[in-house]
CSV table of C-alpha atoms and ligand atoms in Angstrom, one decimal:
chain,number,residue,atom,x,y,z
A,1,UNK,CA,-24.3,16.4,3.3
A,2,UNK,CA,-21.7,17.2,0.7
A,3,UNK,CA,-22.4,15.9,-2.8
A,4,UNK,CA,-19.5,13.9,-4.1
A,5,UNK,CA,-18.8,12.0,-7.3
A,6,UNK,CA,-16.5,9.1,-7.9
A,7,UNK,CA,-16.0,5.7,-9.5
A,8,UNK,CA,-17.6,2.7,-7.8
A,9,UNK,CA,-18.1,-1.0,-8.3
A,10,UNK,CA,-21.8,-1.8,-7.8
A,11,UNK,CA,-21.0,-5.5,-7.1
A,12,UNK,CA,-18.1,-7.9,-7.2
A,13,UNK,CA,-19.1,-8.8,-10.8
A,14,UNK,CA,-19.2,-5.3,-12.3
A,15,UNK,CA,-16.5,-2.9,-13.5
A,16,UNK,CA,-16.0,0.4,-12.0
A,17,UNK,CA,-18.3,3.2,-13.3
A,18,UNK,CA,-19.2,6.7,-12.4
A,19,UNK,CA,-21.3,7.1,-9.2
A,20,UNK,CA,-22.7,10.0,-7.2
A,21,UNK,CA,-22.8,9.8,-3.5
A,22,UNK,CA,-22.6,12.0,-0.3
A,23,UNK,CA,-19.8,12.8,2.1
A,24,UNK,CA,-20.6,13.9,5.7
A,25,UNK,CA,-20.6,17.6,6.5
A,26,UNK,CA,-17.2,18.9,7.8
A,27,UNK,CA,-17.4,18.4,11.6
A,28,UNK,CA,-15.4,20.4,14.2
A,29,UNK,CA,-12.4,18.1,13.9
A,30,UNK,CA,-12.7,17.3,10.2
A,31,UNK,CA,-10.6,18.3,7.2
A,32,UNK,CA,-12.1,18.3,3.7
A,33,UNK,CA,-9.8,18.1,0.8
A,34,UNK,CA,-10.3,17.9,-2.9
A,35,UNK,CA,-8.6,14.8,-4.3
A,36,UNK,CA,-5.9,15.7,-6.9
A,37,UNK,CA,-4.4,12.2,-7.3
A,38,UNK,CA,-5.2,8.7,-6.1
A,39,UNK,CA,-2.9,5.7,-6.4
A,40,UNK,CA,-4.2,2.3,-7.5
A,41,UNK,CA,-3.3,-0.5,-5.1
A,42,UNK,CA,-3.7,-4.2,-5.8
A,43,UNK,CA,-5.8,-4.2,-2.6
A,44,UNK,CA,-8.4,-2.1,-4.5
A,45,UNK,CA,-8.7,-4.9,-7.0
A,46,UNK,CA,-8.8,-7.7,-4.3
A,47,UNK,CA,-11.6,-5.8,-2.6
A,48,UNK,CA,-13.9,-5.0,-5.5
A,49,UNK,CA,-13.6,-8.7,-6.5
A,50,UNK,CA,-14.4,-10.0,-3.0
A,51,UNK,CA,-11.0,-11.8,-2.9
A,52,UNK,CA,-10.7,-11.5,0.9
A,53,UNK,CA,-14.3,-11.3,2.2
A,54,UNK,CA,-17.7,-10.1,1.0
A,55,UNK,CA,-17.4,-6.4,0.3
A,56,UNK,CA,-19.7,-3.5,1.0
A,57,UNK,CA,-21.2,-2.2,-2.2
A,58,UNK,CA,-21.4,0.2,-3.9
A,59,UNK,CA,-17.6,0.4,-3.3
A,60,UNK,CA,-15.5,3.5,-4.1
A,61,UNK,CA,-11.9,2.2,-3.8
A,62,UNK,CA,-8.7,4.2,-3.3
A,63,UNK,CA,-6.5,4.6,-0.2
A,64,UNK,CA,-3.5,6.5,-1.6
A,65,UNK,CA,-5.1,9.9,-1.6
A,66,UNK,CA,-3.5,13.4,-1.9
A,67,UNK,CA,-5.0,16.8,-2.5
A,68,UNK,CA,-5.6,20.3,-1.3
A,69,UNK,CA,-7.6,21.3,1.8
A,70,UNK,CA,-10.8,23.2,0.9
A,71,UNK,CA,-12.5,23.3,4.3
A,72,UNK,CA,-11.6,22.8,8.0
A,73,UNK,CA,-13.7,22.4,11.1
A,74,UNK,CA,-13.6,24.9,14.0
A,75,UNK,CA,-11.4,22.8,16.2
A,76,UNK,CA,-8.9,21.8,13.5
A,77,UNK,CA,-5.3,22.8,14.4
A,78,UNK,CA,-3.1,20.9,12.0
A,79,UNK,CA,-4.5,22.2,8.6
A,80,UNK,CA,-5.7,25.3,7.0
A,81,UNK,CA,-7.3,25.9,3.6
A,82,UNK,CA,-4.9,25.5,0.7
A,83,UNK,CA,-2.6,23.1,2.6
A,84,UNK,CA,-1.6,19.8,0.9
A,85,UNK,CA,-3.1,16.8,2.7
A,86,UNK,CA,-3.2,13.0,2.4
A,87,UNK,CA,-5.2,10.0,3.6
A,88,UNK,CA,-4.0,6.4,3.5
A,89,UNK,CA,-5.7,3.2,4.4
A,90,UNK,CA,-7.4,4.3,7.7
A,91,UNK,CA,-9.8,7.1,8.5
A,92,UNK,CA,-10.3,6.4,12.3
A,93,UNK,CA,-9.7,3.9,15.1
A,94,UNK,CA,-10.9,3.4,18.7
A,95,UNK,CA,-8.0,5.6,19.9
A,96,UNK,CA,-8.1,4.0,23.4
A,97,UNK,CA,-6.9,0.4,23.0
A,98,UNK,CA,-3.3,-0.5,23.8
A,99,UNK,CA,-2.3,-0.5,20.2
A,100,UNK,CA,-3.9,2.8,19.4
A,101,UNK,CA,-2.2,4.3,22.4
A,102,UNK,CA,1.1,3.1,21.1
A,103,UNK,CA,0.6,4.6,17.6
A,104,UNK,CA,-0.3,1.2,16.1
A,105,UNK,CA,-3.8,2.3,14.9
A,106,UNK,CA,-3.5,-0.2,12.0
A,107,UNK,CA,-3.7,-3.0,14.6
A,108,UNK,CA,-6.6,-1.3,16.6
A,109,UNK,CA,-7.8,-4.1,18.9
A,110,UNK,CA,-11.4,-3.0,18.4
A,111,UNK,CA,-11.1,-2.8,14.6
A,112,UNK,CA,-10.5,0.7,13.1
A,113,UNK,CA,-12.3,2.4,10.2
A,114,UNK,CA,-10.7,1.5,6.8
A,115,UNK,CA,-10.8,4.3,4.2
A,116,UNK,CA,-13.3,2.3,2.1
A,117,UNK,CA,-15.1,-1.1,2.2
A,118,UNK,CA,-15.8,-0.6,5.9
A,119,UNK,CA,-17.6,1.6,8.3
A,120,UNK,CA,-16.9,4.7,10.4
A,121,UNK,CA,-16.5,4.0,14.1
A,122,UNK,CA,-20.3,4.4,14.5
A,123,UNK,CA,-20.2,1.0,12.7
A,124,UNK,CA,-23.0,1.9,10.4
A,125,UNK,CA,-21.8,4.7,8.0
A,126,UNK,CA,-20.0,3.2,5.1
A,127,UNK,CA,-16.7,4.7,4.1
A,128,UNK,CA,-15.8,5.6,0.5
A,129,UNK,CA,-12.3,5.9,-0.8
A,130,UNK,CA,-10.2,8.2,-3.0
A,131,UNK,CA,-11.4,7.5,-6.5
A,132,UNK,CA,-13.6,10.5,-5.9
A,133,UNK,CA,-13.5,14.3,-6.2
A,134,UNK,CA,-13.4,15.1,-2.4
A,135,UNK,CA,-13.0,13.5,1.0
A,136,UNK,CA,-13.9,14.5,4.6
A,137,UNK,CA,-11.7,12.9,7.3
A,138,UNK,CA,-10.9,13.5,11.0
A,139,UNK,CA,-7.7,15.6,11.1
A,140,UNK,CA,-6.0,13.0,13.3
A,141,UNK,CA,-6.0,10.6,10.3
A,142,UNK,CA,-4.9,13.2,7.7
A,143,UNK,CA,-1.2,13.4,6.9
A,144,UNK,CA,0.9,16.4,6.0
A,145,UNK,CA,2.4,16.2,2.5
A,146,UNK,CA,5.9,17.7,2.0
A,147,UNK,CA,5.7,20.5,-0.5
A,148,UNK,CA,8.9,19.6,-2.2
A,149,UNK,CA,7.8,16.2,-3.5
A,150,UNK,CA,6.0,15.7,-6.8
A,151,UNK,CA,2.4,15.4,-5.6
A,152,UNK,CA,1.2,12.7,-8.0
A,153,UNK,CA,4.2,10.5,-7.3
A,154,UNK,CA,3.7,11.0,-3.5
A,155,UNK,CA,0.2,9.4,-3.5
A,156,UNK,CA,1.4,5.8,-3.5
A,157,UNK,CA,3.5,6.5,-0.4
A,158,UNK,CA,0.3,6.4,1.5
A,159,UNK,CA,0.0,2.7,1.1
A,160,UNK,CA,2.8,1.1,-1.0
A,161,UNK,CA,5.3,3.4,0.8
A,162,UNK,CA,4.3,2.9,4.4
A,163,UNK,CA,3.6,-0.9,4.0
A,164,UNK,CA,7.2,-1.4,3.0
A,165,UNK,CA,8.8,1.2,5.2
A,166,UNK,CA,7.2,0.0,8.4
A,167,UNK,CA,8.4,-3.7,8.4
A,168,UNK,CA,11.9,-2.7,7.3
A,169,UNK,CA,12.0,-0.3,10.3
A,170,UNK,CA,10.4,-2.9,12.7
A,171,UNK,CA,13.0,-5.6,11.8
A,172,UNK,CA,15.7,-2.9,11.7
A,173,UNK,CA,16.8,-3.9,8.2
A,174,UNK,CA,19.9,-1.9,7.2
A,175,UNK,CA,23.6,-2.0,6.8
A,176,UNK,CA,25.1,-5.5,6.8
A,177,UNK,CA,21.8,-7.1,5.8
A,178,UNK,CA,20.9,-8.9,2.6
A,179,UNK,CA,17.3,-8.1,1.8
A,180,UNK,CA,15.3,-9.7,-0.9
A,181,UNK,CA,12.3,-7.9,-2.3
A,182,UNK,CA,9.9,-10.5,-3.7
A,183,UNK,CA,7.7,-9.2,-6.5
A,184,UNK,CA,8.5,-5.9,-8.3
A,185,UNK,CA,5.1,-4.1,-8.4
A,186,UNK,CA,3.8,-1.1,-6.5
A,187,UNK,CA,4.9,-2.3,-3.0
A,188,UNK,CA,8.0,-4.1,-4.3
A,189,UNK,CA,9.5,-1.0,-6.0
A,190,UNK,CA,9.0,1.0,-2.8
A,191,UNK,CA,10.6,-1.8,-0.8
A,192,UNK,CA,13.7,-1.6,-3.0
A,193,UNK,CA,13.9,2.2,-2.6
A,194,UNK,CA,13.6,2.0,1.2
A,195,UNK,CA,15.9,-1.0,1.5
A,196,UNK,CA,18.6,0.8,-0.4
A,197,UNK,CA,18.1,4.0,1.6
A,198,UNK,CA,18.5,2.0,4.8
A,199,UNK,CA,21.8,0.6,3.6
A,200,UNK,CA,20.9,-3.0,2.9
A,201,UNK,CA,22.2,-5.0,0.0
A,202,UNK,CA,19.0,-5.5,-2.0
A,203,UNK,CA,18.1,-8.3,-4.4
A,204,UNK,CA,14.9,-8.3,-6.4
A,205,UNK,CA,13.2,-11.8,-6.8
A,206,UNK,CA,10.9,-11.6,-9.8
A,207,UNK,CA,9.0,-13.7,-12.2
A,208,UNK,CA,9.6,-11.0,-14.9
A,209,UNK,CA,13.0,-11.1,-16.5
A,210,UNK,CA,12.1,-7.9,-18.4
A,211,UNK,CA,12.1,-5.9,-15.1
A,212,UNK,CA,15.9,-6.4,-14.4
A,213,UNK,CA,17.0,-3.1,-15.9
A,214,UNK,CA,14.3,-1.2,-14.0
A,215,UNK,CA,15.3,-3.0,-10.7
A,216,UNK,CA,18.8,-1.8,-11.1
A,217,UNK,CA,17.7,1.7,-11.9
A,218,UNK,CA,15.6,1.6,-8.7
A,219,UNK,CA,18.8,0.9,-6.8
A,220,UNK,CA,18.7,-2.9,-6.5
A,221,UNK,CA,22.1,-4.5,-6.4
A,222,UNK,CA,21.0,-7.9,-7.7
A,223,UNK,CA,18.2,-9.5,-9.6
A,224,UNK,CA,17.0,-13.1,-9.5
A,225,UNK,CA,14.5,-14.6,-12.0
A,226,UNK,CA,12.7,-17.0,-9.8
A,227,UNK,CA,11.5,-19.2,-12.7
A,228,UNK,CA,15.1,-20.0,-13.5
A,229,UNK,CA,16.3,-23.0,-11.4
A,230,UNK,CA,20.0,-22.1,-11.9
A,231,UNK,CA,19.5,-18.5,-10.6
A,232,UNK,CA,17.5,-19.9,-7.7
A,233,UNK,CA,20.2,-22.4,-6.8
A,234,UNK,CA,22.8,-19.6,-6.5
A,235,UNK,CA,20.5,-17.6,-4.2
A,236,UNK,CA,20.0,-20.5,-1.7
A,237,UNK,CA,20.7,-19.6,2.0
A,238,UNK,CA,21.6,-16.1,1.1
A,239,UNK,CA,19.1,-13.6,2.6
A,240,UNK,CA,18.6,-12.3,6.1
A,241,UNK,CA,15.1,-11.0,5.1
A,242,UNK,CA,12.6,-11.5,2.3
A,243,UNK,CA,10.0,-8.8,1.9
A,244,UNK,CA,7.2,-10.7,0.2
A,245,UNK,CA,4.8,-8.4,-1.8
A,246,UNK,CA,3.3,-11.0,-4.1
A,247,UNK,CA,-0.5,-10.6,-4.7
A,248,UNK,CA,-1.2,-14.2,-5.8
A,249,UNK,CA,-0.7,-17.7,-4.5
A,250,UNK,CA,3.0,-18.7,-4.5
A,251,UNK,CA,5.4,-21.4,-3.4
A,252,UNK,CA,6.7,-20.6,0.1
A,253,UNK,CA,9.2,-23.5,0.2
A,254,UNK,CA,11.0,-22.1,-2.8
A,255,UNK,CA,11.5,-18.7,-1.2
A,256,UNK,CA,12.2,-20.0,2.3
A,257,UNK,CA,15.1,-22.0,0.8
A,258,UNK,CA,16.7,-18.7,-0.1
A,259,UNK,CA,16.8,-17.4,3.6
A,260,UNK,CA,19.8,-17.8,5.8
A,261,UNK,CA,19.5,-19.6,9.1
A,262,UNK,CA,17.4,-17.4,11.4
A,263,UNK,CA,16.1,-15.5,8.3
A,264,UNK,CA,12.7,-13.8,8.3
A,265,UNK,CA,10.2,-14.0,5.5
A,266,UNK,CA,8.0,-10.9,6.0
A,267,UNK,CA,4.7,-11.2,4.3
A,268,UNK,CA,3.0,-8.0,3.2
A,269,UNK,CA,1.3,-9.4,0.1
A,270,UNK,CA,-2.3,-10.6,0.7
A,271,UNK,CA,-3.2,-13.4,-1.7
A,272,UNK,CA,-6.7,-14.8,-1.0
A,273,UNK,CA,-5.5,-18.4,-0.4
A,274,UNK,CA,-4.2,-19.7,2.9
A,275,UNK,CA,-0.5,-20.1,3.1
A,276,UNK,CA,1.1,-23.4,2.5
A,277,UNK,CA,4.3,-23.5,4.5
A,278,UNK,CA,6.0,-26.9,4.7
A,279,UNK,CA,7.2,-27.5,8.3
A,280,UNK,CA,10.6,-28.5,7.2
A,281,UNK,CA,11.2,-25.3,5.3
A,282,UNK,CA,11.1,-23.3,8.5
A,283,UNK,CA,12.2,-25.8,11.2
A,284,UNK,CA,15.4,-26.6,9.4
A,285,UNK,CA,17.2,-23.3,9.7
A,286,UNK,CA,15.1,-21.8,12.5
A,287,UNK,CA,13.4,-19.5,10.0
A,288,UNK,CA,10.3,-17.3,10.6
A,289,UNK,CA,7.4,-16.3,8.5
A,290,UNK,CA,6.0,-13.0,9.8
A,291,UNK,CA,3.4,-10.5,8.5
A,292,UNK,CA,3.0,-6.7,8.6
A,293,UNK,CA,0.2,-4.3,7.8
A,294,UNK,CA,0.6,-0.7,6.6
A,295,UNK,CA,1.9,1.5,9.5
A,296,UNK,CA,0.5,3.8,12.2
A,297,UNK,CA,-0.3,7.5,11.6
A,298,UNK,CA,2.8,8.8,13.3
A,299,UNK,CA,5.0,6.4,11.4
A,300,UNK,CA,3.3,7.3,8.1
A,301,UNK,CA,4.1,10.9,8.8
A,302,UNK,CA,7.7,9.9,9.6
A,303,UNK,CA,7.9,8.0,6.3
A,304,UNK,CA,6.6,11.0,4.3
A,305,UNK,CA,9.2,13.3,6.0
A,306,UNK,CA,11.9,10.7,5.4
A,307,UNK,CA,10.9,10.6,1.7
A,308,UNK,CA,11.1,14.4,1.5
A,309,UNK,CA,14.6,14.3,3.1
A,310,UNK,CA,15.8,11.6,0.7
A,311,UNK,CA,13.9,12.6,-2.4
A,312,UNK,CA,12.0,9.3,-2.5
A,313,UNK,CA,8.7,9.1,-4.5
A,314,UNK,CA,7.0,6.3,-6.4
A,315,UNK,CA,7.6,5.6,-10.1
A,316,UNK,CA,4.2,6.2,-11.6
A,317,UNK,CA,2.1,5.9,-14.7
A,318,UNK,CA,-0.6,8.5,-14.7
A,319,UNK,CA,-4.0,7.4,-16.0
A,320,UNK,CA,-7.4,8.9,-16.7
A,321,UNK,CA,-10.1,7.5,-14.4
A,322,UNK,CA,-12.1,6.1,-17.3
A,323,UNK,CA,-9.1,3.8,-17.9
A,324,UNK,CA,-9.2,2.3,-14.5
A,325,UNK,CA,-10.7,-1.1,-15.5
A,326,UNK,CA,-7.9,-1.6,-18.1
A,327,UNK,CA,-5.3,-0.6,-15.5
A,328,UNK,CA,-6.7,-3.4,-13.3
A,329,UNK,CA,-6.3,-5.9,-16.1
A,330,UNK,CA,-2.7,-4.9,-16.6
A,331,UNK,CA,-2.1,-5.1,-12.8
A,332,UNK,CA,-3.3,-8.7,-12.8
A,333,UNK,CA,-0.7,-9.5,-15.4
A,334,UNK,CA,2.1,-7.9,-13.4
A,335,UNK,CA,2.3,-5.1,-16.0
A,336,UNK,CA,2.6,-2.1,-13.8
A,337,UNK,CA,5.6,0.3,-13.9
A,338,UNK,CA,5.4,0.7,-11.0
A,339,UNK,CA,2.2,2.3,-9.7
A,340,UNK,CA,-0.8,3.6,-11.6
A,341,UNK,CA,-2.0,7.0,-10.3
A,342,UNK,CA,-5.4,8.4,-11.3
A,343,UNK,CA,-5.4,12.1,-12.3
A,344,UNK,CA,-8.6,13.1,-10.6
A,345,UNK,CA,-9.0,16.1,-12.8
A,346,UNK,CA,-10.2,13.5,-15.4
A,347,UNK,CA,-13.2,12.6,-13.2
B,1,NAP,P1,1.2,-5.2,-7.8
B,1,NAP,O1,1.7,-3.9,-8.1
B,1,NAP,O2,0.3,-5.9,-8.7
B,1,NAP,O3,2.6,-6.1,-7.6
B,1,NAP,C1,2.5,-7.5,-7.2
B,1,NAP,C2,3.7,-8.2,-7.9
B,1,NAP,O4,3.8,-9.5,-7.4
B,1,NAP,C3,3.7,-8.3,-9.4
B,1,NAP,O5,4.1,-7.1,-10.1
B,1,NAP,C4,4.6,-9.5,-9.7
B,1,NAP,O6,6.0,-9.1,-9.7
B,1,NAP,C5,4.4,-10.3,-8.4
B,1,NAP,N1,3.5,-11.4,-8.7
B,1,NAP,C6,2.2,-11.4,-9.1
B,1,NAP,N2,1.7,-12.6,-9.2
B,1,NAP,C7,2.7,-13.5,-8.9
B,1,NAP,C8,2.8,-14.9,-8.7
B,1,NAP,N3,1.7,-15.7,-9.0
B,1,NAP,N4,4.0,-15.4,-8.3
B,1,NAP,C9,5.0,-14.7,-8.0
B,1,NAP,N5,5.0,-13.3,-8.2
B,1,NAP,C10,3.8,-12.8,-8.6
B,1,NAP,O7,0.5,-5.2,-6.3
B,1,NAP,P2,0.8,-4.3,-5.0
B,1,NAP,O8,-0.1,-3.1,-5.1
B,1,NAP,O9,2.2,-4.1,-4.9
B,1,NAP,O10,0.2,-5.2,-3.9
B,1,NAP,C11,0.9,-6.5,-3.6
B,1,NAP,C12,0.1,-7.2,-2.5
B,1,NAP,O11,0.2,-6.5,-1.3
B,1,NAP,C13,-1.4,-7.3,-2.8
B,1,NAP,O12,-1.8,-8.6,-2.4
B,1,NAP,C14,-2.0,-6.3,-1.9
B,1,NAP,O13,-3.3,-6.5,-1.5
B,1,NAP,C15,-1.1,-6.4,-0.7
B,1,NAP,N6,-1.0,-5.2,0.2
B,1,NAP,C16,-0.8,-5.4,1.5
B,1,NAP,C17,-0.7,-4.3,2.4
B,1,NAP,C18,-0.5,-4.6,3.8
B,1,NAP,O14,-0.7,-3.7,4.6
B,1,NAP,N7,0.1,-5.7,4.2
B,1,NAP,C19,-0.8,-3.0,1.9
B,1,NAP,C20,-1.0,-2.9,0.5
B,1,NAP,C21,-1.1,-3.9,-0.3
B,1,NAP,P3,7.1,-9.7,-10.7
B,1,NAP,O15,6.6,-9.3,-12.0
B,1,NAP,O16,8.3,-9.0,-10.3
B,1,NAP,O17,7.1,-11.2,-10.4
B,2,ZN,ZN1,-3.0,-0.4,-0.6
B,3,ZN,ZN1,-7.8,0.9,19.0
């Protein structure tokens, strides 16, 4: 076994603290890389707090992981020592179901292996995430990182990036569309960048008036403060798509009223509460509420390459790992500009 160190929550009631654990030996098809940076996703916070389901503890969060390869197995063909490498939200899947065969490993019908708070495909070895010094992953689930992008700012692409890129691609959002990005946090700010890159007219829907200048700098064309009834009134019936990145319970009828007829409300945010969608808010106007989860491995690589080509990275605030608990408190208040990234050299 390979000795590893990281930060873990020992239970849903405790803060993150240093913890030593073990990674598996590098198998024939495995890549080991030392983690240089790891992004901080709101899903990390949901999971250490058991917001979605009872977690597996100790839990080492982190699924926006980038670093340099230090060891490769005999059969590895994609990577060599010294290469940049990345891991996102998945470390394996069944590979044989219809979805895996179609490059939709995130929807593996047998249930894949999440990067942390889950089990390897043997269904008994717990997985540990990127708030750690090193990681061992099957090469098929390791992404190639374009050399030209800033490495720390690339980390959030592995979750916040692909989670917003994939639905915009799936629904073919682009020129001629009015896209609203709901919530300007880690996912939201990437949604703005991709929406603009794909040619849509992008509006940010936010509860934070102070984020307007940033939204415009990110490329958004319009900004609506959703707590201001006058601004909401102007926005009624105006969007083809809403990309909903909100992490907490929110009022669907308010946002659905801003969709055009046949508009689609695409949910990527994962509040712990069940959705309350009043029937009349979708029946009138033939509107849809849809959902989307991260993206497949091939699509994640495509997204990274697209980012290299269009010079897209995340806007980040670098933190020391000892400040992770404070970062979570700020995240809960919506005070993230726009993704925390842990400098793993501080571990
Ligand atoms: P984040 O950085 O904390 O951003 C969330 C944003 O939502 C906040 O900045 C805030 O934006 C807005 N917000 C928060 N509470 C709100 C409320 N009560 N009402 C309205 N708006 C509110 O979080 P994130 O990392 O982007 O993640 C967002 C959500 O996506 C989380 O639930 C996360 O678990 C989920 N997620 C899903 C996937 C997937 O595959 N589907 C992948 C990653 C993350 P404003 O200040 O602009 O209002
Ligand atoms: Zn995430
Ligand atoms: Zn599968």
